[in-house]
CSV table of C-alpha atoms in Angstrom, one decimal:
chain,number,residue,atom,x,y,z
A,191,MET,CA,28.4,-70.0,-36.2
A,192,VAL,CA,24.8,-69.6,-37.5
A,193,VAL,CA,22.2,-70.4,-34.9
A,194,LEU,CA,18.4,-71.0,-35.1
A,195,SER,CA,16.7,-70.7,-31.8
A,196,LEU,CA,13.1,-72.0,-31.5
A,197,PHE,CA,10.8,-70.8,-28.6
A,198,ASP,CA,13.6,-68.3,-28.0
A,199,GLY,CA,12.1,-66.3,-25.2
A,200,PRO,CA,14.4,-63.4,-24.2
A,201,SER,CA,17.3,-65.0,-26.1
A,202,THR,CA,18.9,-66.6,-23.1
A,203,GLY,CA,20.4,-69.1,-25.6
A,204,LEU,CA,22.4,-66.3,-27.1
A,205,ALA,CA,23.4,-65.0,-23.7
A,206,ALA,CA,24.7,-68.5,-22.9
A,207,LEU,CA,26.7,-68.7,-26.2
A,208,LYS,CA,28.3,-65.4,-25.4
A,209,ASP,CA,29.0,-66.5,-21.9
A,210,ALA,CA,30.7,-69.6,-23.2
A,211,GLY,CA,32.9,-67.5,-25.5
A,212,ILE,CA,31.4,-68.9,-28.7
A,213,LYS,CA,31.4,-66.5,-31.7
A,214,VAL,CA,27.9,-66.2,-33.2
A,215,ASP,CA,27.8,-64.8,-36.8
A,216,LYS,CA,24.0,-64.9,-37.1
A,217,TYR,CA,21.3,-65.7,-34.6
A,218,PHE,CA,17.7,-66.3,-35.8
A,219,ALA,CA,15.0,-66.4,-33.2
A,220,SER,CA,11.6,-67.8,-33.4
A,221,GLU,CA,9.4,-66.2,-30.8
A,222,ILE,CA,5.8,-64.8,-30.6
A,223,ASP,CA,5.7,-63.2,-27.2
A,224,PRO,CA,6.2,-59.5,-27.7
A,225,HIS,CA,7.5,-58.9,-24.2
A,226,ALA,CA,10.2,-61.6,-24.6
A,227,ILE,CA,11.1,-60.1,-28.0
A,228,LYS,CA,11.5,-56.6,-26.5
A,229,VAL,CA,13.9,-58.0,-23.8
A,230,SER,CA,15.8,-59.9,-26.5
A,231,ALA,CA,16.2,-56.7,-28.6
A,232,LYS,CA,17.4,-54.7,-25.6
A,233,ASN,CA,20.1,-57.2,-24.7
A,234,HIS,CA,21.0,-58.5,-28.2
A,235,PRO,CA,20.1,-56.0,-30.9
A,236,GLU,CA,21.7,-58.2,-33.5
A,237,VAL,CA,19.0,-61.0,-33.1
A,238,VAL,CA,16.9,-61.6,-36.2
A,239,GLN,CA,13.3,-62.4,-35.3
A,240,VAL,CA,11.6,-64.8,-37.7
A,241,GLY,CA,8.1,-65.3,-36.2
A,242,SER,CA,6.2,-68.4,-35.2
A,243,VAL,CA,7.8,-71.8,-35.3
A,244,GLU,CA,4.6,-73.1,-37.0
A,245,ASP,CA,5.3,-70.9,-40.0
A,246,LEU,CA,9.0,-71.6,-40.3
A,247,PHE,CA,10.5,-74.0,-42.8
A,248,TYR,CA,13.9,-74.8,-44.3
A,249,LYS,CA,14.2,-76.0,-47.9
A,250,ASP,CA,16.9,-76.3,-50.5
A,251,GLY,CA,19.4,-74.6,-48.2
A,252,CYS,CA,17.2,-71.6,-47.4
A,253,LEU,CA,15.1,-70.5,-44.4
A,254,PHE,CA,11.6,-69.3,-45.1
A,255,THR,CA,8.4,-68.3,-43.3
A,256,GLY,CA,4.9,-68.9,-44.7
A,257,LYS,CA,1.4,-70.1,-43.9
A,258,TRP,CA,0.8,-73.8,-44.3
A,259,ASP,CA,-2.2,-74.7,-46.4
A,260,ALA,CA,-3.6,-78.1,-45.4
A,261,ASP,CA,-5.7,-78.3,-48.6
A,262,THR,CA,-2.9,-77.8,-51.0
A,263,ARG,CA,-0.3,-79.2,-48.6
A,264,SER,CA,2.0,-76.3,-49.4
A,265,TYR,CA,3.1,-73.0,-48.0
A,266,ARG,CA,1.5,-69.7,-49.1
A,267,ASP,CA,2.6,-66.1,-48.5
A,268,VAL,CA,6.2,-67.3,-48.5
A,269,GLN,CA,8.9,-64.9,-47.4
A,270,PHE,CA,12.6,-65.6,-47.8
A,271,ILE,CA,14.8,-65.2,-44.6
A,272,TYR,CA,18.2,-66.7,-45.2
A,273,ASN,CA,20.3,-68.7,-47.6
A,274,GLY,CA,23.0,-70.9,-46.0
A,275,VAL,CA,23.9,-73.5,-43.5
A,276,ILE,CA,22.5,-73.5,-40.0
A,277,ASP,CA,25.1,-74.9,-37.6
A,278,LEU,CA,23.2,-75.0,-34.3
A,279,LEU,CA,19.5,-75.6,-33.6
A,280,ILE,CA,18.3,-74.9,-30.0
A,281,GLY,CA,15.0,-74.7,-28.2
A,282,GLY,CA,13.0,-75.5,-25.1
A,283,SER,CA,9.6,-76.4,-26.4
A,284,PRO,CA,6.7,-75.4,-24.1
A,285,CYS,CA,6.6,-77.7,-21.2
A,286,GLN,CA,3.2,-77.1,-19.5
A,287,GLY,CA,1.7,-80.4,-20.7
A,288,PHE,CA,4.7,-82.4,-19.4
A,289,SER,CA,5.1,-80.6,-16.1
A,290,LYS,CA,4.0,-82.2,-12.8
A,291,SER,CA,2.6,-78.8,-11.8
A,292,GLY,CA,0.3,-78.8,-14.9
A,293,LYS,CA,-2.5,-81.1,-15.9
A,294,ASN,CA,-0.3,-83.9,-17.1
A,295,LEU,CA,-1.9,-83.8,-20.6
A,296,GLY,CA,1.4,-84.7,-22.2
A,297,PHE,CA,1.2,-84.4,-26.0
A,298,ASP,CA,-2.5,-83.8,-25.7
A,299,ASP,CA,-1.7,-80.3,-24.6
A,300,PRO,CA,-1.5,-78.0,-27.7
A,301,ARG,CA,1.6,-76.3,-26.3
A,302,SER,CA,3.4,-79.6,-25.9
A,303,ARG,CA,2.6,-80.6,-29.5
A,304,LEU,CA,4.9,-77.7,-30.6
A,305,PHE,CA,7.7,-80.2,-30.0
A,306,TRP,CA,6.9,-81.7,-33.4
A,307,HIS,CA,7.7,-78.5,-35.1
A,308,TYR,CA,11.1,-78.6,-33.4
A,309,ALA,CA,11.6,-82.1,-34.8
A,310,ARG,CA,10.4,-81.2,-38.2
A,311,ILE,CA,12.7,-78.2,-38.5
A,312,MET,CA,15.6,-80.3,-37.1
A,313,TYR,CA,15.2,-82.8,-40.0
A,314,GLU,CA,14.7,-80.1,-42.6
A,315,VAL,CA,17.9,-78.2,-41.4
A,316,GLY,CA,20.2,-81.1,-40.6
A,317,PRO,CA,22.3,-78.9,-38.2
A,318,LYS,CA,25.8,-79.9,-37.1
A,319,TRP,CA,24.6,-79.6,-33.5
A,320,PHE,CA,21.2,-79.5,-31.8
A,321,LEU,CA,19.9,-79.0,-28.3
A,322,LEU,CA,16.4,-79.5,-26.8
A,323,GLU,CA,15.5,-78.8,-23.2
A,324,ASN,CA,12.4,-79.8,-21.3
A,325,VAL,CA,11.1,-80.5,-17.9
A,326,LYS,CA,11.4,-83.8,-15.9
A,327,MET,CA,8.5,-85.8,-17.3
A,328,LYS,CA,6.9,-89.3,-17.5
A,329,LYS,CA,9.1,-91.9,-19.1
A,330,GLU,CA,6.5,-92.6,-21.8
A,331,TRP,CA,6.6,-89.0,-23.0
A,332,ARG,CA,10.4,-88.8,-22.7
A,333,ASP,CA,10.7,-91.9,-24.8
A,334,ILE,CA,8.6,-90.5,-27.6
A,335,ILE,CA,10.9,-87.4,-27.8
A,336,SER,CA,14.0,-89.6,-27.6
A,337,GLU,CA,12.8,-91.9,-30.3
A,338,GLU,CA,12.0,-89.0,-32.6
A,339,LEU,CA,15.3,-87.2,-32.0
A,340,ASN,CA,17.2,-90.6,-32.0
A,341,ILE,CA,19.1,-89.5,-28.9
A,342,GLU,CA,18.8,-90.2,-25.1
A,343,PRO,CA,18.6,-87.1,-22.8
A,344,ILE,CA,20.7,-86.3,-19.8
A,345,LEU,CA,19.0,-85.1,-16.6
A,346,LEU,CA,20.8,-82.1,-15.0
A,347,ASN,CA,19.9,-80.1,-12.0
A,348,SER,CA,20.6,-76.3,-12.2
A,349,SER,CA,21.5,-76.5,-8.5
A,350,LEU,CA,25.1,-77.5,-9.6
A,351,LEU,CA,25.6,-74.0,-11.0
A,352,SER,CA,23.0,-71.9,-9.1
A,353,ALA,CA,21.0,-71.5,-5.9
A,354,GLN,CA,18.0,-73.2,-7.4
A,355,ASN,CA,16.8,-76.8,-7.6
A,356,ARG,CA,15.7,-77.2,-11.2
A,357,GLU,CA,15.9,-80.6,-12.9
A,358,ARG,CA,15.7,-80.5,-16.7
A,359,TYR,CA,16.2,-83.0,-19.5
A,360,TYR,CA,18.6,-82.0,-22.3
A,361,TRP,CA,18.7,-83.8,-25.6
A,362,ALA,CA,21.9,-83.0,-27.5
A,363,ASN,CA,23.9,-84.7,-30.2
A,364,TRP,CA,27.2,-84.2,-28.3
A,365,LYS,CA,28.4,-85.7,-25.1
A,366,ILE,CA,27.3,-83.7,-22.0
A,367,THR,CA,29.2,-84.2,-18.8
A,368,PRO,CA,27.6,-82.8,-15.6
A,369,PRO,CA,29.5,-79.8,-14.3
A,370,ALA,CA,31.1,-79.7,-10.9
A,371,ASP,CA,29.0,-78.4,-8.1
A,372,ARG,CA,29.9,-74.8,-7.4
A,373,GLY,CA,28.2,-74.9,-4.0
A,374,ILE,CA,26.1,-71.8,-4.5
A,375,VAL,CA,23.5,-71.3,-1.7
A,376,LEU,CA,20.3,-69.3,-1.6
A,377,ALA,CA,21.6,-66.7,0.9
A,378,GLU,CA,24.3,-65.6,-1.7
A,379,VAL,CA,21.7,-64.4,-4.2
A,380,LEU,CA,19.3,-62.6,-1.8
A,381,GLN,CA,19.2,-58.8,-1.7
A,382,ASP,CA,19.7,-57.1,1.7
A,383,GLN,CA,16.7,-54.8,1.2
A,384,VAL,CA,13.5,-55.7,-0.7
A,385,ASP,CA,10.1,-54.1,-1.0
A,386,ARG,CA,7.6,-54.9,1.7
A,387,SER,CA,5.0,-55.7,-1.0
A,388,LEU,CA,6.8,-59.0,-1.6
A,389,ARG,CA,5.7,-60.3,1.8
A,390,VAL,CA,3.1,-63.1,1.7
A,391,PRO,CA,0.2,-62.1,4.0
A,392,ASN,CA,-1.7,-64.4,6.4
A,393,ILE,CA,1.2,-66.8,6.8
A,394,ARG,CA,2.4,-67.7,10.3
A,395,PRO,CA,5.7,-69.4,9.9
A,396,TYR,CA,7.7,-70.9,12.7
A,397,VAL,CA,10.8,-68.9,13.7
A,398,ILE,CA,14.2,-70.1,12.5
A,399,ARG,CA,16.9,-68.6,14.6
A,400,ARG,CA,20.1,-69.9,16.2
A,401,ARG,CA,22.3,-67.9,18.4
A,402,GLY,CA,20.7,-64.7,17.1
A,403,VAL,CA,21.8,-65.4,13.5
A,404,LYS,CA,19.2,-64.7,10.8
A,405,HIS,CA,18.4,-67.8,8.8
A,406,VAL,CA,17.2,-68.3,5.3
A,407,ARG,CA,15.0,-71.2,4.2
A,408,PRO,CA,13.4,-71.8,0.8
A,409,CYS,CA,9.7,-72.7,1.0
A,410,ALA,CA,6.5,-73.0,-1.0
A,411,ILE,CA,2.7,-72.8,-0.4
A,412,ARG,CA,1.2,-76.1,-1.5
A,413,GLY,CA,-2.4,-77.3,-1.6
A,414,ARG,CA,-2.6,-80.5,0.6
A,415,TYR,CA,-5.5,-82.6,1.9
A,416,ASN,CA,-6.2,-82.3,5.6
A,417,SER,CA,-7.6,-85.1,7.8
A,418,GLU,CA,-11.1,-84.4,6.6
A,419,GLY,CA,-10.2,-84.7,2.9
A,420,VAL,CA,-10.4,-81.0,2.3
A,421,THR,CA,-7.6,-79.2,0.4
A,422,GLU,CA,-5.9,-76.4,2.4
A,423,GLN,CA,-2.9,-74.2,1.6
A,424,ARG,CA,0.1,-75.1,3.7
A,425,LEU,CA,3.6,-73.6,4.0
A,426,GLU,CA,6.2,-76.3,3.2
A,427,VAL,CA,9.8,-75.5,4.1
A,428,ARG,CA,12.9,-77.1,2.5
A,429,GLU,CA,15.7,-78.2,4.7
A,430,ASP,CA,18.4,-77.6,2.2
A,431,VAL,CA,20.0,-74.3,1.0
A,432,LYS,CA,18.6,-74.2,-2.5
A,433,ALA,CA,15.4,-72.5,-3.8
A,434,ASN,CA,12.6,-74.5,-5.3
A,435,ALA,CA,12.4,-74.3,-9.1
A,436,VAL,CA,11.4,-70.9,-10.3
A,437,THR,CA,8.1,-71.1,-12.2
A,438,THR,CA,5.5,-68.7,-13.4
A,439,VAL,CA,3.6,-69.3,-10.1
A,440,SER,CA,5.1,-67.3,-7.3
A,441,LYS,CA,3.9,-69.5,-4.5
A,442,ASP,CA,5.8,-72.4,-5.9
A,443,SER,CA,9.1,-70.8,-4.8
A,444,LEU,CA,9.1,-68.5,-1.8
A,445,VAL,CA,11.8,-67.7,0.8
A,446,MET,CA,11.5,-67.4,4.6
A,447,VAL,CA,14.0,-64.9,6.1
A,448,SER,CA,13.7,-65.3,9.9
A,449,GLU,CA,10.0,-64.8,10.6
A,450,THR,CA,9.1,-63.3,7.2
A,451,VAL,CA,7.8,-65.3,4.2
A,452,ARG,CA,8.0,-63.5,0.9
A,453,ARG,CA,8.3,-63.8,-2.8
A,454,TYR,CA,11.6,-63.3,-4.5
A,455,SER,CA,12.4,-60.0,-6.0
A,456,ILE,CA,12.9,-59.7,-9.8
A,457,THR,CA,16.7,-59.3,-9.3
A,458,GLU,CA,16.7,-62.4,-7.1
A,459,LEU,CA,14.8,-64.4,-9.7
A,460,GLU,CA,17.3,-63.3,-12.4
A,461,ARG,CA,20.1,-64.5,-10.1
A,462,LEU,CA,18.4,-67.8,-9.5
A,463,GLN,CA,18.4,-68.3,-13.3
A,464,THR,CA,22.0,-67.0,-13.4
A,465,LEU,CA,21.0,-64.1,-15.6
A,466,PRO,CA,22.8,-60.7,-15.2
A,467,ASP,CA,21.0,-58.3,-12.9
A,468,GLY,CA,18.5,-56.3,-14.9
A,469,TYR,CA,18.5,-58.7,-17.9
A,470,THR,CA,14.7,-58.7,-18.1
A,471,GLU,CA,14.2,-54.9,-17.6
A,472,GLY,CA,12.0,-53.0,-20.1
A,473,VAL,CA,8.7,-54.8,-19.5
A,474,SER,CA,6.2,-55.1,-16.6
A,475,GLU,CA,7.0,-57.0,-13.4
A,476,THR,CA,4.4,-59.6,-14.3
A,477,GLN,CA,5.9,-60.2,-17.7
A,478,ARG,CA,9.4,-60.4,-16.2
A,479,ARG,CA,8.4,-63.0,-13.7
A,480,LYS,CA,6.7,-65.0,-16.4
A,481,MET,CA,9.7,-65.1,-18.8
A,482,ILE,CA,12.1,-65.8,-16.0
A,483,GLY,CA,9.9,-68.7,-14.8
A,484,ASN,CA,9.6,-70.1,-18.3
A,485,GLY,CA,13.2,-69.6,-19.1
A,486,TRP,CA,16.6,-71.4,-19.0
A,487,THR,CA,19.2,-71.4,-16.3
A,488,MET,CA,21.8,-69.4,-18.4
A,489,LYS,CA,24.9,-70.8,-16.8
A,490,MET,CA,23.8,-74.4,-17.3
A,491,ILE,CA,23.2,-73.8,-21.0
A,492,SER,CA,26.5,-72.0,-21.2
A,493,GLU,CA,28.2,-75.1,-19.7
A,494,ILE,CA,26.5,-77.4,-22.1
A,495,PHE,CA,27.5,-75.2,-25.1
A,496,SER,CA,31.1,-75.1,-23.9
A,497,GLN,CA,31.2,-78.9,-24.3
A,498,MET,CA,30.3,-78.8,-28.0
A,499,CYS,CA,33.1,-80.3,-30.2
């Protein structure tokens, strides 16, 4: 199988294909973040990086990269990459414009407009299979994507296969059936010992104990209006056993262990995204948190790939 992955990140897509037992002959990755590329190379040295999605095009059975010239309406500085069929096109176009945690700019956000490059390349390539992932969003934006791809998405929650609540839409040209709930809870992915620097200061949580047993609760710090109409930061605790969705903002997904409120460790974040421990090693902690928060839940993508026919 030949795969083209757009917005590839640290090649979680390839990790998922391997996890699903699918043989990959060539894997081309379009990614511009040098930190994600470094992690990809560490885990999958066979990946071929092809640069920005904006410069990528497929014509007459060949994959090229080049700079689009709006005046001549043609590409310049063209470089040949590959001659042959591309079987699978995958990608999770940047979601910040669609996310409720963002500014709700939708397609007016430049990052969200990168979806159109996914659609363009999809029609240029004509792959046997394609998969697009994105956040839960307004119906009007979802409908635009569905109309362009000529397919309706399925909404799946990573909580079925992980200890994290993470609802995402998946557009695929094969039937996707939701997987069975594996019943994974947050306590299963937490480390026994973590660095004290992960503790969140100036938070006075209530104590959750019963019969002397240590309890774990997912939580977050949210900005809420008080009775005087002033925004203040409040600790909000979930009553279930799943973490909030992992994002690039640490306070969106915290954990309370007995009296202590803290951030997740890098290893715990990798586990919440069902990545192998240490998958994102090789770059700074800041960059690791960023790529994990922006990334895919690997086991969910693996499950989706396993249903390709």
